[in-house]
Every structure is written in C-alpha cells, then in structure tokens.
PDB file of C-alpha atoms in Angstrom:
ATOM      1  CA  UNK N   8       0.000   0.000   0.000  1.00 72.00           C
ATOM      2  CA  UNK N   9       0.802   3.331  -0.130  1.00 82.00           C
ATOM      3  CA  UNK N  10       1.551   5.905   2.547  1.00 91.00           C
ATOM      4  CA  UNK N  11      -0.250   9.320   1.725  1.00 95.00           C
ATOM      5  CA  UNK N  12       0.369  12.557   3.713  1.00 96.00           C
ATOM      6  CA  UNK N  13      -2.027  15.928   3.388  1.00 97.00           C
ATOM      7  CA  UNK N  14      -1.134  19.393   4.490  1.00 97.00           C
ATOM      8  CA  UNK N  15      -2.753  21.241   6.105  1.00 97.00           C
ATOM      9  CA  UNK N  16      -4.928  18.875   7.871  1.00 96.00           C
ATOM     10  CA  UNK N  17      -7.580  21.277   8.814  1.00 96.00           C
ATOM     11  CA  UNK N  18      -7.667  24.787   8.404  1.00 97.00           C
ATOM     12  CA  UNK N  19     -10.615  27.968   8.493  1.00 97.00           C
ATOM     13  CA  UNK N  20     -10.582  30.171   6.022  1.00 97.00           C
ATOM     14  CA  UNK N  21     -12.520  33.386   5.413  1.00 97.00           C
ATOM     15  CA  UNK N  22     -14.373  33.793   1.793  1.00 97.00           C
ATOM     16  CA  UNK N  23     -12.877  35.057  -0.839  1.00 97.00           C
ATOM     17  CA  UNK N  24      -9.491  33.364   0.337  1.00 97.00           C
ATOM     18  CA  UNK N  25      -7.979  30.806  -1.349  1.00 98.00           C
ATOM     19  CA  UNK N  26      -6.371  27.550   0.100  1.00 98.00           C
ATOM     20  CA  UNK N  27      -3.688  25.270  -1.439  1.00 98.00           C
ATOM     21  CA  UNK N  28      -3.786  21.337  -0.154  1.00 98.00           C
ATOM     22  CA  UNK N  29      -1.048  19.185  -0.661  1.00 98.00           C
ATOM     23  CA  UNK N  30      -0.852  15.493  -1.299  1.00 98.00           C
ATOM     24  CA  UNK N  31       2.615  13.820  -0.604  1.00 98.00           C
ATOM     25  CA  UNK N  32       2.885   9.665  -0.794  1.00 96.00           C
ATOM     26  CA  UNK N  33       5.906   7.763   0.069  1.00 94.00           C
ATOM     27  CA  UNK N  34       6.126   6.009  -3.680  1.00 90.00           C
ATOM     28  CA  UNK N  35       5.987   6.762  -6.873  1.00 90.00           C
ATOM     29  CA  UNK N  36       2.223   5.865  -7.987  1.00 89.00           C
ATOM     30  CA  UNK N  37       0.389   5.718 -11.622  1.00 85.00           C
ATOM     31  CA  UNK N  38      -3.150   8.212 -10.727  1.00 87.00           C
ATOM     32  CA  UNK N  39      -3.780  10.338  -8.143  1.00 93.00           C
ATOM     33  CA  UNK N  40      -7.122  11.684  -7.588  1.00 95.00           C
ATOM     34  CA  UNK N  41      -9.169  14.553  -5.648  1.00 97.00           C
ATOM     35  CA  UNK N  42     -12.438  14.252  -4.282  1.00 96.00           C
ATOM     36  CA  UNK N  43     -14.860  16.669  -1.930  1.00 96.00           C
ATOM     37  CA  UNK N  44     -16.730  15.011   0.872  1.00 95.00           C
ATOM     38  CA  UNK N  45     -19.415  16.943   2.285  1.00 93.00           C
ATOM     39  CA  UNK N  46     -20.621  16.544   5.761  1.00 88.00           C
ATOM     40  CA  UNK N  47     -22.470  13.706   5.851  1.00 87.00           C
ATOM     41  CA  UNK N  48     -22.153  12.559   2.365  1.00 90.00           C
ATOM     42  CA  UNK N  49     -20.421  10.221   0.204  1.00 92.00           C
ATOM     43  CA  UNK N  50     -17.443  11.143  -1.672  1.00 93.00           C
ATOM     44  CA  UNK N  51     -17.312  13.190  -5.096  1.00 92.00           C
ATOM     45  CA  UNK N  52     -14.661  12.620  -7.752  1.00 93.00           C
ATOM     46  CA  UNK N  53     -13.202  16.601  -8.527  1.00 96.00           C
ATOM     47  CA  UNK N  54     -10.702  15.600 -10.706  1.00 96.00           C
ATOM     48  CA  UNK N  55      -7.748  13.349 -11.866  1.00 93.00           C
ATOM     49  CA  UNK N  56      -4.464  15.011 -11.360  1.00 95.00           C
ATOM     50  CA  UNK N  57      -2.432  14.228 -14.410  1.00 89.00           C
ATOM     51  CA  UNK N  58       1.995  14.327 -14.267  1.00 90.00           C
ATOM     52  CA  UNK N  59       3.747  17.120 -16.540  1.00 85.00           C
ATOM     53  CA  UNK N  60      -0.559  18.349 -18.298  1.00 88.00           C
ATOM     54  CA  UNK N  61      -4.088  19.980 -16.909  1.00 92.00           C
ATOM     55  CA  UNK N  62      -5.505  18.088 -14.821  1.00 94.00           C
ATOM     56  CA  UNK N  63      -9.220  16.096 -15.975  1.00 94.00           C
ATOM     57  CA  UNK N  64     -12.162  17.444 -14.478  1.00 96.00           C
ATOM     58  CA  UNK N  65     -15.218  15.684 -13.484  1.00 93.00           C
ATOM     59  CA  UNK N  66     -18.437  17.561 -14.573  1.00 92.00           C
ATOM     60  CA  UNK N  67     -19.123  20.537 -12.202  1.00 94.00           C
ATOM     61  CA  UNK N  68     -15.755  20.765 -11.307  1.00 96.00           C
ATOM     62  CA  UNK N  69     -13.807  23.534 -13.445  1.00 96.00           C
ATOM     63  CA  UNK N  70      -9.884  24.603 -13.398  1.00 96.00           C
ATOM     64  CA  UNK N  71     -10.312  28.329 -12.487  1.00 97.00           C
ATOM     65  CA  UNK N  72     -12.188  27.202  -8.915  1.00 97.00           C
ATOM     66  CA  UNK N  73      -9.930  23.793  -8.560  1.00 98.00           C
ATOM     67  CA  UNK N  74      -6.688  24.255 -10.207  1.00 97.00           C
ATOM     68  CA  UNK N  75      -4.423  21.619  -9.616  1.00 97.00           C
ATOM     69  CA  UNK N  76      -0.682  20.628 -10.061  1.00 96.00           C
ATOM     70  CA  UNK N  77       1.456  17.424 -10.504  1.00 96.00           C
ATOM     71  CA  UNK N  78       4.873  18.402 -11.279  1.00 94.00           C
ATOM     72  CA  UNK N  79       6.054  14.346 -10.576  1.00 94.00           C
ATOM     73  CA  UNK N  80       4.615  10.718  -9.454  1.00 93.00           C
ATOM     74  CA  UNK N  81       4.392  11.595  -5.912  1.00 95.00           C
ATOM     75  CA  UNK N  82       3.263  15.101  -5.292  1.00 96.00           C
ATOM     76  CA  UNK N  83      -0.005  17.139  -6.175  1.00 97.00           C
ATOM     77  CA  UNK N  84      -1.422  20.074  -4.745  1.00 98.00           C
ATOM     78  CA  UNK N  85      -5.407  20.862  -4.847  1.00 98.00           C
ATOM     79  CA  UNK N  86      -6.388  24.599  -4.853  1.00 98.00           C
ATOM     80  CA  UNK N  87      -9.777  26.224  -4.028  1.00 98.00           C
ATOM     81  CA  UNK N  88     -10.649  29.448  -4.970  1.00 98.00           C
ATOM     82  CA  UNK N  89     -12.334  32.117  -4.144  1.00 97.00           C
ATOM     83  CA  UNK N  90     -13.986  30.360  -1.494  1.00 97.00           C
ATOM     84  CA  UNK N  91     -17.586  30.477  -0.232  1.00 97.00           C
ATOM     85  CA  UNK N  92     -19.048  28.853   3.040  1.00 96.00           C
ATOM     86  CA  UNK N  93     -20.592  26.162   0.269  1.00 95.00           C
ATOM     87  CA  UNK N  94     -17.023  24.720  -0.191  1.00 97.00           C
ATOM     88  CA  UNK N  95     -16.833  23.528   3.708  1.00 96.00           C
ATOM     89  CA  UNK N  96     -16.227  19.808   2.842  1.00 96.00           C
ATOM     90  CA  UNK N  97     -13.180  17.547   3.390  1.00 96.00           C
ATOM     91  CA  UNK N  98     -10.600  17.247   0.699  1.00 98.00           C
ATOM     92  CA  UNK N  99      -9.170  13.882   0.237  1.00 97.00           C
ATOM     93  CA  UNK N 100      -5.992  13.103  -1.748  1.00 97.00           C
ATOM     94  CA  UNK N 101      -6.600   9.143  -3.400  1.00 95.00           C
ATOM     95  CA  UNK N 102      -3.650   6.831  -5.479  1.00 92.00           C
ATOM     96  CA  UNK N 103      -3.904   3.809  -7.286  1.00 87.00           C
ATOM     97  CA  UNK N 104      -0.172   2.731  -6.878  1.00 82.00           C
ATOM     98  CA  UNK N 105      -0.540   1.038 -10.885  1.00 73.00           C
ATOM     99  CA  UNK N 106       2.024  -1.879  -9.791  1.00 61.00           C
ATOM    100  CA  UNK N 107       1.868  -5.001  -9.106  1.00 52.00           C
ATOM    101  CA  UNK N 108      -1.050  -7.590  -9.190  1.00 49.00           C
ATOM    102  CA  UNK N 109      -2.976  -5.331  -7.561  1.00 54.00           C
ATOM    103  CA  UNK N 110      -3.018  -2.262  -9.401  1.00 51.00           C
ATOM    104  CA  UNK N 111      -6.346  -1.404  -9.533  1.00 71.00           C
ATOM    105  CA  UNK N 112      -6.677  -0.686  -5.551  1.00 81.00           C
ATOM    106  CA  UNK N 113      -6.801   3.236  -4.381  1.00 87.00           C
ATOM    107  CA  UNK N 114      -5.583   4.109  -1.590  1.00 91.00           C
ATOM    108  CA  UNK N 115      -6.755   7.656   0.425  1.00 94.00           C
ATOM    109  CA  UNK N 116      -4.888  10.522   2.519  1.00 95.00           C
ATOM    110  CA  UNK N 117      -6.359  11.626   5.984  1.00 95.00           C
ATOM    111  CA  UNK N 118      -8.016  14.072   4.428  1.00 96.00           C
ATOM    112  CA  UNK N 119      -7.729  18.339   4.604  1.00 97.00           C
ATOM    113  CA  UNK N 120     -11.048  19.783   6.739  1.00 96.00           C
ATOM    114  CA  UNK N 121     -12.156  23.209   5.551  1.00 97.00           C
ATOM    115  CA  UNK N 122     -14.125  25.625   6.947  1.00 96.00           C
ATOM    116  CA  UNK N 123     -15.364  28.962   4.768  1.00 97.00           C
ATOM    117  CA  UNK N 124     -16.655  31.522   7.177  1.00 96.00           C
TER     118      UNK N 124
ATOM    119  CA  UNK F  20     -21.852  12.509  -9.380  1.00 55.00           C
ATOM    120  CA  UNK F  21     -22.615   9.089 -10.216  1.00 65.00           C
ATOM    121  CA  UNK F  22     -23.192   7.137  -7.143  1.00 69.00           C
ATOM    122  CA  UNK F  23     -24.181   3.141  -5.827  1.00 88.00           C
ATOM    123  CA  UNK F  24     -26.788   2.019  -4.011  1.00 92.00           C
ATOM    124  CA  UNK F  25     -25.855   1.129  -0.196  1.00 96.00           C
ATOM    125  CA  UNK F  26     -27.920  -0.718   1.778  1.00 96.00           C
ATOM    126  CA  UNK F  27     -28.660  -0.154   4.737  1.00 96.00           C
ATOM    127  CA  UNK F  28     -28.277   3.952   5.297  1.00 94.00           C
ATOM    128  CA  UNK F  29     -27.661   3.220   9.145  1.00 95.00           C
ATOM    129  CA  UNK F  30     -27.615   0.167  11.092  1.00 94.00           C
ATOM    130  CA  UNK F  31     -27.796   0.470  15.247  1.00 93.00           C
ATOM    131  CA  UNK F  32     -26.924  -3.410  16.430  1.00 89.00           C
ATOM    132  CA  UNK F  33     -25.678  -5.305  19.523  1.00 92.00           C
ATOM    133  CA  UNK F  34     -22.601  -5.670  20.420  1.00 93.00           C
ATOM    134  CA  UNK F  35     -21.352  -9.200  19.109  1.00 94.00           C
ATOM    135  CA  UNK F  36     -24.244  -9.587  16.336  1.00 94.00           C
ATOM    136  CA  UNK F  37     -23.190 -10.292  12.975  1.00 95.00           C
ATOM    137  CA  UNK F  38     -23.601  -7.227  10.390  1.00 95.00           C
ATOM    138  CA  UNK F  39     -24.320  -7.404   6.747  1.00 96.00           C
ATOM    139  CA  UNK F  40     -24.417  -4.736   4.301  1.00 97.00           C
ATOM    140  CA  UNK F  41     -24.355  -4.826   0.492  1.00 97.00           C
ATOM    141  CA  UNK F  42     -24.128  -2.256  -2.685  1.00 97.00           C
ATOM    142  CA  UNK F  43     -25.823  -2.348  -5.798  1.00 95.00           C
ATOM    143  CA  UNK F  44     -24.982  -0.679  -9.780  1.00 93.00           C
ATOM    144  CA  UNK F  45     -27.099  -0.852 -12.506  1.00 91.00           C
ATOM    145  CA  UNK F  46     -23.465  -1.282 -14.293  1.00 89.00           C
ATOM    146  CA  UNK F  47     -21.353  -4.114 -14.428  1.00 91.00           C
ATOM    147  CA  UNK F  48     -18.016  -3.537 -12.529  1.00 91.00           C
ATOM    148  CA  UNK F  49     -14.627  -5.249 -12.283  1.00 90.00           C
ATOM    149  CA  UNK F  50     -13.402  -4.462  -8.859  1.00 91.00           C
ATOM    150  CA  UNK F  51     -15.068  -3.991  -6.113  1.00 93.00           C
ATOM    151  CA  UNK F  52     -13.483  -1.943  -2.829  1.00 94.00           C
ATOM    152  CA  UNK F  53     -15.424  -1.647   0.260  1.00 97.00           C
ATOM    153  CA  UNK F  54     -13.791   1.221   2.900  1.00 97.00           C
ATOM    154  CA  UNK F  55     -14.135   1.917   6.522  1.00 97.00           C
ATOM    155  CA  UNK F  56     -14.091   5.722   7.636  1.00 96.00           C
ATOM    156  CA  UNK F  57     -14.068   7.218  10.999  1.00 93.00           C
ATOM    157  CA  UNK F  58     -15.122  10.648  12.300  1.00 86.00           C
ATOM    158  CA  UNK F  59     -12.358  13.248  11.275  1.00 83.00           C
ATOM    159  CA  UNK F  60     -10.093  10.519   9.360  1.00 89.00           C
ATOM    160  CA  UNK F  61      -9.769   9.601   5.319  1.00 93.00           C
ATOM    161  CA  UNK F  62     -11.177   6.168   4.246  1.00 95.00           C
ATOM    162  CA  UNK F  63      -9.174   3.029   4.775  1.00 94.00           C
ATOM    163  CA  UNK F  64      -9.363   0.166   2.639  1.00 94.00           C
ATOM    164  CA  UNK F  65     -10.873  -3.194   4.663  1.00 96.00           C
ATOM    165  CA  UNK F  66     -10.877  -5.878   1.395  1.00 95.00           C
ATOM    166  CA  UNK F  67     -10.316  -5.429  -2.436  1.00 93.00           C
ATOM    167  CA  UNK F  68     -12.575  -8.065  -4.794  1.00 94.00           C
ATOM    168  CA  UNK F  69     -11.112  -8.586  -8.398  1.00 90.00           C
ATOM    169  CA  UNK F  70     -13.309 -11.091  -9.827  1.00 92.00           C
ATOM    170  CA  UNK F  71     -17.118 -12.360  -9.890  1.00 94.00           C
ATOM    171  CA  UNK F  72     -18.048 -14.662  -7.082  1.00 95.00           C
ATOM    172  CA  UNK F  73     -14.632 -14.011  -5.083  1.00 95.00           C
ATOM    173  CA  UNK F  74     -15.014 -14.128  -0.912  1.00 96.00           C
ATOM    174  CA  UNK F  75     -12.389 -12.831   0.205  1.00 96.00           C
ATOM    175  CA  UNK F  76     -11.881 -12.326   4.394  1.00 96.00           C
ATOM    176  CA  UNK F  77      -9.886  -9.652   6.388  1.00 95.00           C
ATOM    177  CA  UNK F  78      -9.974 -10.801  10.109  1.00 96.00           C
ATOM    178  CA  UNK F  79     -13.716 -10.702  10.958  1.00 97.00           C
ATOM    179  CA  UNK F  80     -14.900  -8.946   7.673  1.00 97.00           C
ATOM    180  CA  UNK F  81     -15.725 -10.693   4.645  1.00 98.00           C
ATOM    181  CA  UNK F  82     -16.392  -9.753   1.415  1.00 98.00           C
ATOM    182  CA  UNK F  83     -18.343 -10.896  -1.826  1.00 97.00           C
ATOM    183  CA  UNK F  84     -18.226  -9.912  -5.460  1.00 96.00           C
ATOM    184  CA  UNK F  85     -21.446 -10.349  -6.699  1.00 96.00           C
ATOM    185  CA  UNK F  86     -21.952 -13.208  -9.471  1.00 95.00           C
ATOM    186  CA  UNK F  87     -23.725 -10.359 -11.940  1.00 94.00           C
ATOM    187  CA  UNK F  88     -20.929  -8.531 -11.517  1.00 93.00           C
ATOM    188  CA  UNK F  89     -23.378  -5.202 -10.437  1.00 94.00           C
ATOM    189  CA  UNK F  90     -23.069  -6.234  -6.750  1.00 96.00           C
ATOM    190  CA  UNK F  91     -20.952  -6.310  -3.505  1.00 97.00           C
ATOM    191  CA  UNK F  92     -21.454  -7.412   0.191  1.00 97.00           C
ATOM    192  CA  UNK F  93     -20.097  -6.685   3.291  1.00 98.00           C
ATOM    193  CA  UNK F  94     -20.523  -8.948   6.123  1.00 97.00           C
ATOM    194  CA  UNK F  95     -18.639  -7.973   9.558  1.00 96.00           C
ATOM    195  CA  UNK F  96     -19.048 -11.054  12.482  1.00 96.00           C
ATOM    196  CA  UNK F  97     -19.074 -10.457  16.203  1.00 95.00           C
ATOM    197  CA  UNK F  98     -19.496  -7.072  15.795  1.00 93.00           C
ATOM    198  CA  UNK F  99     -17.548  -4.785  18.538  1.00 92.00           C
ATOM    199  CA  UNK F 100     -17.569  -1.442  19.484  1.00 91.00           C
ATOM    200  CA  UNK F 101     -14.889  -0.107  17.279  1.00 92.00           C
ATOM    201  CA  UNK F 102     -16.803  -1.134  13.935  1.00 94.00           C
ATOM    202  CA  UNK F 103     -18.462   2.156  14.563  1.00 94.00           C
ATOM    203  CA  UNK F 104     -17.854   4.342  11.684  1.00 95.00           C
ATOM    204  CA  UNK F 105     -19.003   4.521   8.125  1.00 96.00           C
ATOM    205  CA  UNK F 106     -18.531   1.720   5.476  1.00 97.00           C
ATOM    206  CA  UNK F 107     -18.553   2.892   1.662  1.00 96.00           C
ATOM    207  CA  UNK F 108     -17.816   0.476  -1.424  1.00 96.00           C
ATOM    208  CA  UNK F 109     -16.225   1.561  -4.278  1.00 94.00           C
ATOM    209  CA  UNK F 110     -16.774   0.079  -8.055  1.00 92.00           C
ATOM    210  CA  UNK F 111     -15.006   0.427 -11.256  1.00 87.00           C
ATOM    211  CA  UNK F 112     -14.779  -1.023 -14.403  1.00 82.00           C
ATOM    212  CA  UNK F 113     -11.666  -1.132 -16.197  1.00 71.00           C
ATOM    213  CA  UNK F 114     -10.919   2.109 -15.207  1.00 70.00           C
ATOM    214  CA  UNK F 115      -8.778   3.683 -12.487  1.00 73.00           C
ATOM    215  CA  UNK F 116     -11.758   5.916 -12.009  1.00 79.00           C
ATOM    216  CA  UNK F 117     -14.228   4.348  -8.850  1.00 87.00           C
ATOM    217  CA  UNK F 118     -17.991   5.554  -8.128  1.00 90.00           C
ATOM    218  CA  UNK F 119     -18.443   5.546  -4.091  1.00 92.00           C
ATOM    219  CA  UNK F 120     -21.747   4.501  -2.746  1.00 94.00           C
ATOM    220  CA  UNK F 121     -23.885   6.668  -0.431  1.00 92.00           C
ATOM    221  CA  UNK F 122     -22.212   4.464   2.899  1.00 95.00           C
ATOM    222  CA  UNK F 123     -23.713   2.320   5.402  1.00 96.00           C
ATOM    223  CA  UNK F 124     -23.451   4.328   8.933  1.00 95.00           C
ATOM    224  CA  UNK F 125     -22.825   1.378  11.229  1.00 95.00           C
ATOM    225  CA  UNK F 126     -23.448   1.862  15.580  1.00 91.00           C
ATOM    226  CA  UNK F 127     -22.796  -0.471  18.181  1.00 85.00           C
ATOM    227  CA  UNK F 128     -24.357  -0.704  21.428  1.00 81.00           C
ATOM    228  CA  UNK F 129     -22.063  -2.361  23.757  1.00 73.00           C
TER     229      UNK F 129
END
C-alpha cells in the first residue's frame, strides 16, 4: 500500500481566500485523484491530477475554482478558490499505486477539513 | 456525481451480532473496494474483490463480489464497538476511475 500525507490537515478560512492542499505519498504511484466530501455525504470525484498536463475534471468541477498541479509521481497540490461557506467539505488526496497484481486498488490521505466563514 | 446504491443507510446493532451490508450498480463492474471511515479521518481500505463470485476475508470482515458482476457485500461477524464508523464500497470497471456509494453508517451498542 501506499503511505499518503495531506497538508494542512484542517484549516478555516474566510471567503474570498484561497487555500492550497497538498498530497505527498511515500512512492511513486500511476493516478492520483481529488475528491470533496461533504458533511455527511459520500465522496465526489473533482478531478484526476495528471503528471507534466491539466488536470481532468469531473463535470461541475472547473480549473479556475480547482486548479491543480502534478509536477512528478508523488506530489499534487489541490487549490480552491475564491472560497464560499458552500465549499466547507473535506478534501481527500486518493492513489492507485498502478504496480503489481494489484493495481487497480486506491488508496486515500487523511483528508484536509475546511471551513469557509 | 454518479453514485451506488448502499444498503442499509444506518444500522444500530448489539454488540457481538453479525452485520451485513451490500451495494448495488445498474453497471457491471470489475473491482469492487469496500472502505471503513471514521469521524475526522480519510477512508481506509478493509478488502479489495477482483473477480465475480470471489469471498475474500480480512480478520472478521468478509467480502463478496457479486456473481452479476453489479453487486458487492459486506458482512462484519461479532461485531464490537470499534466497527463504529461509516462503510462505503467503491466500483469500477476497467478504469482507475471508482464511483463511491452513499455508505452504510454502522453503531454499536455495547
């Protein structure tokens, strides 16, 4: 499996702010993957984060309120924009590690909690 | 986004009873996660399923891939107090890309 790190985990923001996540794993990986959790809800796909191009963005999710970065296999960074109390939600980083017999698995990060006041 | 079927929402039981839970797609999937998430903390993966009609066990859980291929279940034994949490599966199909379902809130009385 794969180790996954998130920074920050938890922050408050005010709106209008904008807040840059970052995912860190321990190994090089093949996908990595954002999604939103709301409270209470299931998890939402935002986007995959694609190495060295733009990112692919899962319908009504668009680059200028999620940009996103992945300058190498084991690094990404998740930004949200111009926030509004409506993007309170956790932020979780996801891998699927794409070796070995088991390549399809994904694995998750603990997860960034925001709060727009 | 698109989303499976869990069943059931929320589940209070008994210390030491059995639990089952299940997911359902109206599309055809080949793998099959089911995850375990507790308050404030990023899913963790209990048992992967790769092909139809695998059981696969981790500890006390056990898992089935459904035979149609457009199913999963969950079944935890002896149930204690730390199953508490919230249990989602995953599908895909041929893609890395997985559809959560809506997650089976699980409570234990002890």
């Amino acid at each position: 499996s794969a180790v996954i790190s998130q920074k920050p985990s938890r922050d408050i923001c005010q709106r209008g702010t904008s807040l840059t996540i970052q995912c860190q794993v321990d190994s090089q990986v093949t996908m990595m993957f954002w999604y939103r959790q709301q409270p209470g809800q299931s998890l939402t796909l935002i986007a995959t984060a694609n190495q060295g191009s733009e990112a692919t963005y899962e319908s009504g999710f668009v680059i200028d309120k999620f940009p996103i970065s992945r300058p190498n296999l084991t690094f990404s960074t998740l930004t949200v924009s111009n926030m509004s109390p409506e993007d309170s939600s956790i932020y979780l980083c996801s891998v699927v590690p794409g070796q070995g017999l088991r390549q399809e698995t994904q694995y998750f990060g603990p997860g960034t909690r925001l709060l727009v006041l | 986004g698109q989303q499976l079927n869990q069943s059931p929402q929320s589940m209070f039981i008994q210390e030491g009873e059995d639990v089952s839970m299940n997911c359902t797609s109206s599309s055809i999937f080949n793998t099959w996660l089911w995850y375990k998430q507790d308050p404030g903390e990023g899913p963790v993966l209990l048992i992967a399923l790769y092909k139809a009609g695998e059981l696969t066990s981790n500890g006390r859980l056990t898992a089935q891939f459904g035979i149609t291929r457009k199913d999963s279940f969950l079944n935890i034994s002896a149930s204690i107090p730390s199953d508490v949490g919230i249990y989602f599966c995953a599908g895909a199909s041929g893609t890395y890309k997985y559809i959560f379902g809506t997650g089976t809130r699980l409570k234990v009385l002890a």
